[in-house]
Amino acid sequence: MRGYSHGHPLFLPTTEIARNHPLTEFLDKRLLFVTGKGGVGKTTVAVALGLRAAAAGKRTIVCEVAAQENASRTFGHAEVGFHEVEMRENLWSISIDPDESMREYVLLQLKVRAMRDMLFRSRIFTYLAAATPGLKELVTIGKIWELTQLDRKVKHGRKYDLVIVDAPATGHGVGFLQTPRTFASIARVGPIHSQAQQLDRLITDREHTGVAIVALPEEMPVNESAALEHDLREEVGVAVDRVYMNALYPERFSAEESERLAALAGGEDGAVRAAARAAVSEHERARSQRAQLARLRRRVQAPVKTLPFLFEPELGVEGAEQLARRLG
Ligand SMILES: Nc1ncnc2c1ncn2[C@@H]1O[C@H](COP(=O)(O)OP(=O)(O)OP(=O)(O)O)[C@@H](O)[C@H]1O
Ligand SMILES: [Mg+2]
């Protein structure tokens, strides 16, 4: 079933195939981006995917970008920084700092030491990055590319089976993943053009690179996730393999029970009434979330998988593990 996104199903309707698209196939890719709006659970899902892949024996690295450190914090590591740090068996984490990526890139590119020293001393990158929108994103993706290579460019670089990127929140559409193409079209020729093109080819390689969108069961997040999927497919040209509807409340009551609760909520007994009202309101919430789930399923092409809301003050690694087991 690999590559269903290119092929034309002979017998099954696409939705049917998409629904059955198994997790193992997703984790068999080499590079995964986890994306979505701010605060929807991207880091949590990226870590859960990492745990699941690592448990399946894949050497996996979860990358945070823009100097975030939330994934490592899940494992109780204060800061990993721009280093590949082992969180548990088969699972590493790195926080990709754009300045460090730029420095590493230059070190790899420039063989003349005096010239490198001169460049670093002159703080030319600080100025360059400030003057060139998207440059930080470009070098970040450059580092992601480097991590995916089996023939690592950095000395003693580990070979990973799977690189999972906890992508930046999509404030303004699909910016991050589109960066290489933008650069390739601005720089028409030369090394920037060819390297940006190489990064774009990596991102749009549907066989090896995948995307998961994380959504929440509310009206606006559903609309935004559907728009994001559309733009990622149509404008960036990536494979969107999954949409995770995160933090779904359990449906605790049957229709019959909810009717009885509604009757109690209008009853005489004060304590019973208060408890029944609370239960009715939670039932309503769970029902409205199911309605949003149905809307999401209608509006996106990718299979929609659900993740439960975990009633914990802080998720931590146990929470991530619980979600990892529930990943579809
Ligand atoms: N299924 C869940 N159940 C309960 N809490 C959750 C769940 N998923 C995520 N959370 C919590 O919601 C908060 C936001 O999650 P997370 O940090 O993963 O989101 P994010 O999309 O990475 O946010 P940001 O855009 O700020 O990076 C965290 O406190 C996390 O522990
Ligand atoms: Mg995050």
CSV table of C-alpha atoms and ligand atoms in Angstrom, one decimal:
chain,number,residue,atom,x,y,z
A,1,MET,CA,0.0,0.0,0.0
A,2,ARG,CA,3.1,2.2,0.2
A,3,GLY,CA,2.8,5.3,-2.0
A,4,TYR,CA,-1.0,5.4,-2.0
A,5,SER,CA,-0.8,9.1,-2.4
A,6,HIS,CA,0.6,8.8,-5.9
A,7,GLY,CA,-1.2,5.8,-7.2
A,8,HIS,CA,-4.8,5.2,-8.3
A,9,PRO,CA,-6.6,2.6,-6.3
A,10,LEU,CA,-8.0,-0.1,-8.5
A,11,PHE,CA,-10.8,-1.4,-6.3
A,12,LEU,CA,-11.1,0.5,-3.1
A,13,PRO,CA,-12.2,4.1,-2.9
A,14,THR,CA,-9.4,6.5,-1.8
A,15,THR,CA,-11.0,7.3,1.5
A,16,GLU,CA,-11.2,3.6,2.3
A,17,ILE,CA,-7.5,3.1,1.7
A,18,ALA,CA,-6.6,6.3,3.5
A,19,ARG,CA,-8.6,5.1,6.6
A,20,ASN,CA,-6.6,1.9,6.7
A,21,HIS,CA,-3.3,3.5,6.2
A,22,PRO,CA,-1.4,2.0,9.0
A,23,LEU,CA,1.0,3.7,11.4
A,24,THR,CA,3.9,1.4,10.6
A,25,GLU,CA,3.8,2.7,7.1
A,26,PHE,CA,4.0,6.2,8.3
A,27,LEU,CA,6.9,5.5,10.6
A,28,ASP,CA,8.7,3.7,7.8
A,29,LYS,CA,9.2,7.1,6.2
A,30,ARG,CA,12.5,8.8,6.8
A,31,LEU,CA,11.4,12.3,7.7
A,32,LEU,CA,8.2,13.4,9.4
A,33,PHE,CA,7.0,16.9,10.1
A,34,VAL,CA,4.4,17.4,12.8
A,35,THR,CA,2.6,20.7,12.2
A,36,GLY,CA,-0.5,22.7,13.3
A,37,LYS,CA,-1.5,25.8,15.1
A,38,GLY,CA,0.1,27.0,18.4
A,39,GLY,CA,-0.7,24.9,21.5
A,40,VAL,CA,-2.6,22.1,19.8
A,41,GLY,CA,-0.2,19.3,20.9
A,42,LYS,CA,2.5,19.2,18.2
A,43,THR,CA,5.4,18.6,20.6
A,44,THR,CA,3.4,16.0,22.5
A,45,VAL,CA,2.5,14.2,19.3
A,46,ALA,CA,6.1,14.4,17.9
A,47,VAL,CA,7.4,12.9,21.2
A,48,ALA,CA,4.7,10.2,21.1
A,49,LEU,CA,5.6,9.3,17.5
A,50,GLY,CA,9.3,9.2,18.5
A,51,LEU,CA,8.6,6.9,21.4
A,52,ARG,CA,6.6,4.6,19.2
A,53,ALA,CA,9.2,4.5,16.5
A,54,ALA,CA,12.0,3.9,19.0
A,55,ALA,CA,10.0,1.1,20.6
A,56,ALA,CA,9.8,-0.5,17.2
A,57,GLY,CA,13.6,-0.4,17.0
A,58,LYS,CA,14.1,2.6,14.8
A,59,ARG,CA,16.9,5.0,15.6
A,60,THR,CA,14.9,8.1,15.9
A,61,ILE,CA,15.6,11.8,16.5
A,62,VAL,CA,13.0,14.4,17.5
A,63,CYS,CA,14.0,17.9,16.4
A,64,GLU,CA,12.7,21.0,17.8
A,65,VAL,CA,13.2,24.2,16.0
A,66,ALA,CA,13.5,27.9,16.8
A,67,ALA,CA,15.4,27.1,20.1
A,68,GLN,CA,12.4,25.4,21.7
A,69,GLU,CA,13.1,22.8,24.4
A,70,ASN,CA,9.8,21.3,25.1
A,71,ALA,CA,10.5,17.7,23.9
A,72,SER,CA,13.6,17.3,26.0
A,73,ARG,CA,11.6,18.8,29.0
A,74,THR,CA,9.1,16.0,28.6
A,75,PHE,CA,12.0,13.6,29.5
A,76,GLY,CA,13.2,15.7,32.4
A,77,HIS,CA,16.2,17.0,30.5
A,78,ALA,CA,16.6,20.7,31.2
A,79,GLU,CA,18.2,21.6,27.9
A,80,VAL,CA,19.7,19.6,25.1
A,81,GLY,CA,20.7,22.6,22.9
A,82,PHE,CA,22.3,22.0,19.5
A,83,HIS,CA,23.4,18.5,20.4
A,84,GLU,CA,22.0,15.1,19.7
A,85,VAL,CA,21.1,13.8,23.2
A,86,GLU,CA,19.9,10.3,23.9
A,87,MET,CA,16.6,10.4,25.8
A,88,ARG,CA,16.1,6.7,25.9
A,89,GLU,CA,17.0,3.6,23.9
A,90,ASN,CA,16.8,4.5,20.2
A,91,LEU,CA,15.4,8.0,20.9
A,92,TRP,CA,17.5,11.2,20.5
A,93,SER,CA,16.5,14.8,20.7
A,94,ILE,CA,18.0,18.0,19.4
A,95,SER,CA,17.0,21.6,19.5
A,96,ILE,CA,18.0,23.2,16.2
A,97,ASP,CA,19.3,26.7,16.8
A,98,PRO,CA,19.4,28.6,13.5
A,99,ASP,CA,22.7,30.5,14.4
A,100,GLU,CA,24.4,27.2,15.2
A,101,SER,CA,23.1,25.7,12.1
A,102,MET,CA,24.5,28.5,10.1
A,103,ARG,CA,27.8,28.3,11.8
A,104,GLU,CA,28.0,24.5,11.1
A,105,TYR,CA,27.0,25.0,7.5
A,106,VAL,CA,29.7,27.5,7.0
A,107,LEU,CA,32.2,25.3,8.7
A,108,LEU,CA,31.3,22.5,6.3
A,109,GLN,CA,31.3,24.6,3.3
A,110,LEU,CA,34.4,26.8,3.7
A,111,LYS,CA,37.6,25.0,3.8
A,112,VAL,CA,39.8,28.1,4.3
A,113,ARG,CA,40.1,28.6,8.0
A,114,ALA,CA,41.0,32.3,7.9
A,115,MET,CA,38.0,33.1,5.9
A,116,ARG,CA,35.7,31.3,8.4
A,117,ASP,CA,37.2,33.1,11.3
A,118,MET,CA,36.8,36.4,9.5
A,119,LEU,CA,33.1,35.6,8.8
A,120,PHE,CA,32.3,34.7,12.4
A,121,ARG,CA,34.2,37.6,13.8
A,122,SER,CA,32.4,40.1,11.5
A,123,ARG,CA,29.0,38.9,12.8
A,124,ILE,CA,28.0,38.9,9.2
A,125,PHE,CA,25.3,36.3,9.8
A,126,THR,CA,23.5,38.3,12.4
A,127,TYR,CA,23.1,41.0,9.8
A,128,LEU,CA,22.4,38.7,7.0
A,129,ALA,CA,19.7,36.9,8.9
A,130,ALA,CA,18.1,40.1,10.0
A,131,ALA,CA,18.1,41.3,6.4
A,132,THR,CA,16.9,38.1,4.8
A,133,PRO,CA,13.5,36.9,5.9
A,134,GLY,CA,13.3,33.1,5.9
A,135,LEU,CA,17.1,32.6,6.1
A,136,LYS,CA,16.8,31.1,9.6
A,137,GLU,CA,14.2,28.7,8.5
A,138,LEU,CA,16.3,27.8,5.5
A,139,VAL,CA,19.3,26.9,7.5
A,140,THR,CA,17.1,25.0,10.0
A,141,ILE,CA,15.8,22.9,7.2
A,142,GLY,CA,19.4,22.5,6.0
A,143,LYS,CA,20.3,21.0,9.4
A,144,ILE,CA,17.2,18.7,9.2
A,145,TRP,CA,18.4,17.6,5.8
A,146,GLU,CA,21.9,16.9,7.3
A,147,LEU,CA,20.3,14.8,10.1
A,148,THR,CA,18.5,12.6,7.5
A,149,GLN,CA,21.7,11.8,5.6
A,150,LEU,CA,23.1,8.3,6.1
A,151,ASP,CA,26.4,9.7,5.2
A,152,ARG,CA,26.4,12.4,7.9
A,153,LYS,CA,28.3,15.6,7.1
A,154,VAL,CA,29.2,16.3,10.7
A,155,LYS,CA,32.0,14.3,12.3
A,156,HIS,CA,30.8,11.2,14.1
A,157,GLY,CA,27.3,11.9,13.1
A,158,ARG,CA,24.9,9.1,14.0
A,159,LYS,CA,22.7,7.4,11.3
A,160,TYR,CA,19.1,7.8,12.0
A,161,ASP,CA,16.3,5.7,10.6
A,162,LEU,CA,13.7,8.4,11.3
A,163,VAL,CA,13.9,12.1,11.8
A,164,ILE,CA,10.8,13.7,13.4
A,165,VAL,CA,10.4,17.5,13.2
A,166,ASP,CA,8.3,19.3,15.7
A,167,ALA,CA,7.6,22.1,13.3
A,168,PRO,CA,7.0,25.7,14.3
A,169,ALA,CA,3.4,26.7,14.9
A,170,THR,CA,1.7,27.7,11.6
A,171,GLY,CA,1.0,31.3,12.3
A,172,HIS,CA,0.8,32.4,8.7
A,173,GLY,CA,0.1,29.4,6.6
A,174,VAL,CA,2.6,27.0,5.3
A,175,GLY,CA,5.7,29.3,5.5
A,176,PHE,CA,8.3,27.0,7.1
A,177,LEU,CA,7.9,24.1,4.6
A,178,GLN,CA,7.8,26.5,1.7
A,179,THR,CA,11.0,28.3,2.6
A,180,PRO,CA,13.3,26.2,0.3
A,181,ARG,CA,11.1,26.8,-2.7
A,182,THR,CA,11.0,30.5,-2.1
A,183,PHE,CA,14.7,30.7,-1.9
A,184,ALA,CA,15.2,28.6,-5.0
A,185,SER,CA,13.0,30.9,-6.9
A,186,ILE,CA,14.7,34.1,-5.6
A,187,ALA,CA,18.2,32.8,-6.2
A,188,ARG,CA,17.8,31.8,-9.8
A,189,VAL,CA,21.3,30.2,-10.2
A,190,GLY,CA,24.3,29.3,-8.1
A,191,PRO,CA,24.8,27.3,-5.0
A,192,ILE,CA,22.0,28.7,-3.0
A,193,HIS,CA,19.6,27.9,-5.8
A,194,SER,CA,20.8,24.3,-6.1
A,195,GLN,CA,20.9,23.7,-2.3
A,196,ALA,CA,17.5,25.2,-1.8
A,197,GLN,CA,16.2,23.0,-4.6
A,198,GLN,CA,17.7,20.0,-2.9
A,199,LEU,CA,15.9,20.8,0.3
A,200,ASP,CA,12.6,21.3,-1.5
A,201,ARG,CA,13.0,17.9,-3.2
A,202,LEU,CA,13.5,16.4,0.3
A,203,ILE,CA,10.3,18.0,1.6
A,204,THR,CA,8.2,17.1,-1.3
A,205,ASP,CA,9.5,13.5,-1.6
A,206,ARG,CA,6.2,11.8,-0.8
A,207,GLU,CA,7.7,8.4,-0.5
A,208,HIS,CA,10.2,9.3,2.2
A,209,THR,CA,8.8,12.5,3.8
A,210,GLY,CA,5.5,12.7,5.5
A,211,VAL,CA,3.4,15.3,7.4
A,212,ALA,CA,1.0,14.9,10.4
A,213,ILE,CA,-1.3,17.8,11.2
A,214,VAL,CA,-2.4,18.1,14.8
A,215,ALA,CA,-5.9,19.5,15.4
A,216,LEU,CA,-8.2,20.2,18.3
A,217,PRO,CA,-11.9,19.3,18.4
A,218,GLU,CA,-13.2,22.9,18.2
A,219,GLU,CA,-14.7,24.8,15.3
A,220,MET,CA,-11.9,27.2,14.4
A,221,PRO,CA,-9.0,24.7,14.8
A,222,VAL,CA,-11.0,22.3,12.6
A,223,ASN,CA,-11.4,25.0,9.9
A,224,GLU,CA,-7.7,25.9,10.2
A,225,SER,CA,-6.5,22.3,10.0
A,226,ALA,CA,-8.6,21.8,6.8
A,227,ALA,CA,-7.1,24.9,5.3
A,228,LEU,CA,-3.6,23.9,6.3
A,229,GLU,CA,-4.0,20.5,4.7
A,230,HIS,CA,-5.2,22.0,1.5
A,231,ASP,CA,-2.3,24.5,1.4
A,232,LEU,CA,0.3,21.8,2.2
A,233,ARG,CA,-1.0,19.6,-0.5
A,234,GLU,CA,-1.7,22.2,-3.2
A,235,GLU,CA,0.9,24.8,-2.5
A,236,VAL,CA,3.8,23.0,-1.0
A,237,GLY,CA,3.1,19.6,-2.6
A,238,VAL,CA,3.8,17.5,0.4
A,239,ALA,CA,2.2,14.2,1.5
A,240,VAL,CA,-0.2,14.8,4.4
A,241,ASP,CA,-0.5,11.3,5.8
A,242,ARG,CA,-2.5,11.9,9.0
A,243,VAL,CA,-4.5,14.4,10.9
A,244,TYR,CA,-4.5,13.8,14.7
A,245,MET,CA,-7.5,15.0,16.5
A,246,ASN,CA,-6.0,15.6,19.8
A,247,ALA,CA,-7.4,15.8,23.3
A,248,LEU,CA,-10.8,14.3,22.8
A,249,TYR,CA,-13.0,14.0,25.8
A,250,PRO,CA,-14.4,10.5,26.5
A,251,GLU,CA,-18.1,9.9,25.8
A,252,ARG,CA,-19.2,8.6,29.2
A,253,PHE,CA,-22.9,8.5,28.8
A,254,SER,CA,-25.3,6.8,26.4
A,255,ALA,CA,-28.2,8.7,24.9
A,256,GLU,CA,-30.5,7.1,27.4
A,257,GLU,CA,-28.3,8.0,30.3
A,258,SER,CA,-28.0,11.5,29.1
A,259,GLU,CA,-31.8,11.9,29.1
A,260,ARG,CA,-31.9,10.7,32.7
A,261,LEU,CA,-29.2,13.1,33.6
A,262,ALA,CA,-31.1,15.9,32.0
A,263,ALA,CA,-34.2,15.0,34.0
A,264,LEU,CA,-32.1,15.0,37.2
A,265,ALA,CA,-30.5,18.3,36.3
A,266,GLY,CA,-33.9,19.9,36.4
A,267,GLY,CA,-34.9,18.1,39.7
A,268,GLU,CA,-35.5,19.2,43.2
A,269,ASP,CA,-32.5,17.8,45.1
A,270,GLY,CA,-29.8,20.5,45.2
A,271,ALA,CA,-26.7,18.2,45.4
A,272,VAL,CA,-28.1,15.8,42.8
A,273,ARG,CA,-29.0,18.7,40.5
A,274,ALA,CA,-25.5,20.2,40.7
A,275,ALA,CA,-23.9,16.9,40.0
A,276,ALA,CA,-26.3,16.1,37.1
A,277,ARG,CA,-25.7,19.6,35.6
A,278,ALA,CA,-22.0,19.1,35.6
A,279,ALA,CA,-22.4,15.7,34.0
A,280,VAL,CA,-24.8,17.1,31.4
A,281,SER,CA,-22.3,19.9,30.6
A,282,GLU,CA,-19.5,17.4,30.1
A,283,HIS,CA,-21.7,15.2,28.0
A,284,GLU,CA,-22.5,18.2,25.8
A,285,ARG,CA,-18.9,19.0,25.4
A,286,ALA,CA,-18.0,15.5,24.4
A,287,ARG,CA,-20.9,15.5,21.9
A,288,SER,CA,-19.8,18.8,20.4
A,289,GLN,CA,-16.3,17.4,20.0
A,290,ARG,CA,-17.7,14.4,18.2
A,291,ALA,CA,-19.5,16.8,15.8
A,292,GLN,CA,-16.2,18.6,15.2
A,293,LEU,CA,-14.5,15.3,14.6
A,294,ALA,CA,-17.1,14.4,12.0
A,295,ARG,CA,-16.6,17.8,10.4
A,296,LEU,CA,-12.8,17.3,10.2
A,297,ARG,CA,-13.3,13.9,8.6
A,298,ARG,CA,-15.5,15.4,6.0
A,299,ARG,CA,-13.1,18.3,5.2
A,300,VAL,CA,-9.7,16.6,5.0
A,301,GLN,CA,-8.4,13.9,2.7
A,302,ALA,CA,-5.9,12.4,5.1
A,303,PRO,CA,-7.1,9.8,7.6
A,304,VAL,CA,-8.1,11.3,10.9
A,305,LYS,CA,-6.8,9.6,14.0
A,306,THR,CA,-8.0,10.5,17.5
A,307,LEU,CA,-6.0,10.9,20.7
A,308,PRO,CA,-7.7,11.1,24.1
A,309,PHE,CA,-7.6,14.0,26.5
A,310,LEU,CA,-5.4,12.9,29.4
A,311,PHE,CA,-6.6,14.2,32.7
A,312,GLU,CA,-3.1,14.9,34.2
A,313,PRO,CA,-1.8,18.2,35.5
A,314,GLU,CA,1.4,17.7,33.4
A,315,LEU,CA,1.8,15.1,30.8
A,316,GLY,CA,5.5,14.2,31.2
A,317,VAL,CA,6.9,11.1,29.7
A,318,GLU,CA,4.2,8.8,31.1
A,319,GLY,CA,1.6,10.9,29.3
A,320,ALA,CA,3.6,10.8,26.1
A,321,GLU,CA,3.9,7.1,26.5
A,322,GLN,CA,0.1,6.7,27.0
A,323,LEU,CA,-0.5,8.7,23.9
A,324,ALA,CA,2.2,6.7,22.0
A,325,ARG,CA,0.3,3.5,22.7
A,326,ARG,CA,-2.9,5.2,21.4
A,327,LEU,CA,-1.4,6.5,18.2
A,328,GLY,CA,-3.2,5.3,15.1
B,1,LIG,N1,-4.0,14.7,24.7
B,1,LIG,C1,-3.7,15.6,25.7
B,1,LIG,N2,-4.3,15.5,26.9
B,1,LIG,C2,-4.0,16.4,27.8
B,1,LIG,N3,-3.1,17.4,27.7
B,1,LIG,C3,-2.5,17.5,26.5
B,1,LIG,C4,-2.7,16.6,25.4
B,1,LIG,N4,-2.0,17.0,24.4
B,1,LIG,C5,-1.3,18.1,24.8
B,1,LIG,N5,-1.6,18.4,26.0
B,1,LIG,C6,-1.0,19.5,26.8
B,1,LIG,O1,-1.3,20.7,26.1
B,1,LIG,C7,-0.3,21.6,26.2
B,1,LIG,C8,0.2,22.0,24.8
B,1,LIG,O2,0.7,20.8,24.2
B,1,LIG,P1,2.1,20.9,23.3
B,1,LIG,O3,3.1,21.7,24.0
B,1,LIG,O4,2.4,19.6,22.8
B,1,LIG,O5,1.5,21.8,22.1
B,1,LIG,P2,2.3,22.5,20.9
B,1,LIG,O6,1.4,22.5,19.7
B,1,LIG,O7,3.6,21.9,20.8
B,1,LIG,O8,2.4,24.0,21.5
B,1,LIG,P3,3.4,25.2,20.9
B,1,LIG,O9,2.7,25.7,19.6
B,1,LIG,O10,3.4,26.2,22.0
B,1,LIG,O11,4.7,24.5,20.6
B,1,LIG,C9,0.8,21.0,27.0
B,1,LIG,O12,0.7,21.4,28.3
B,1,LIG,C10,0.5,19.5,26.9
B,1,LIG,O13,1.0,18.8,28.0
B,2,MG,MG,5.6,22.8,20.8
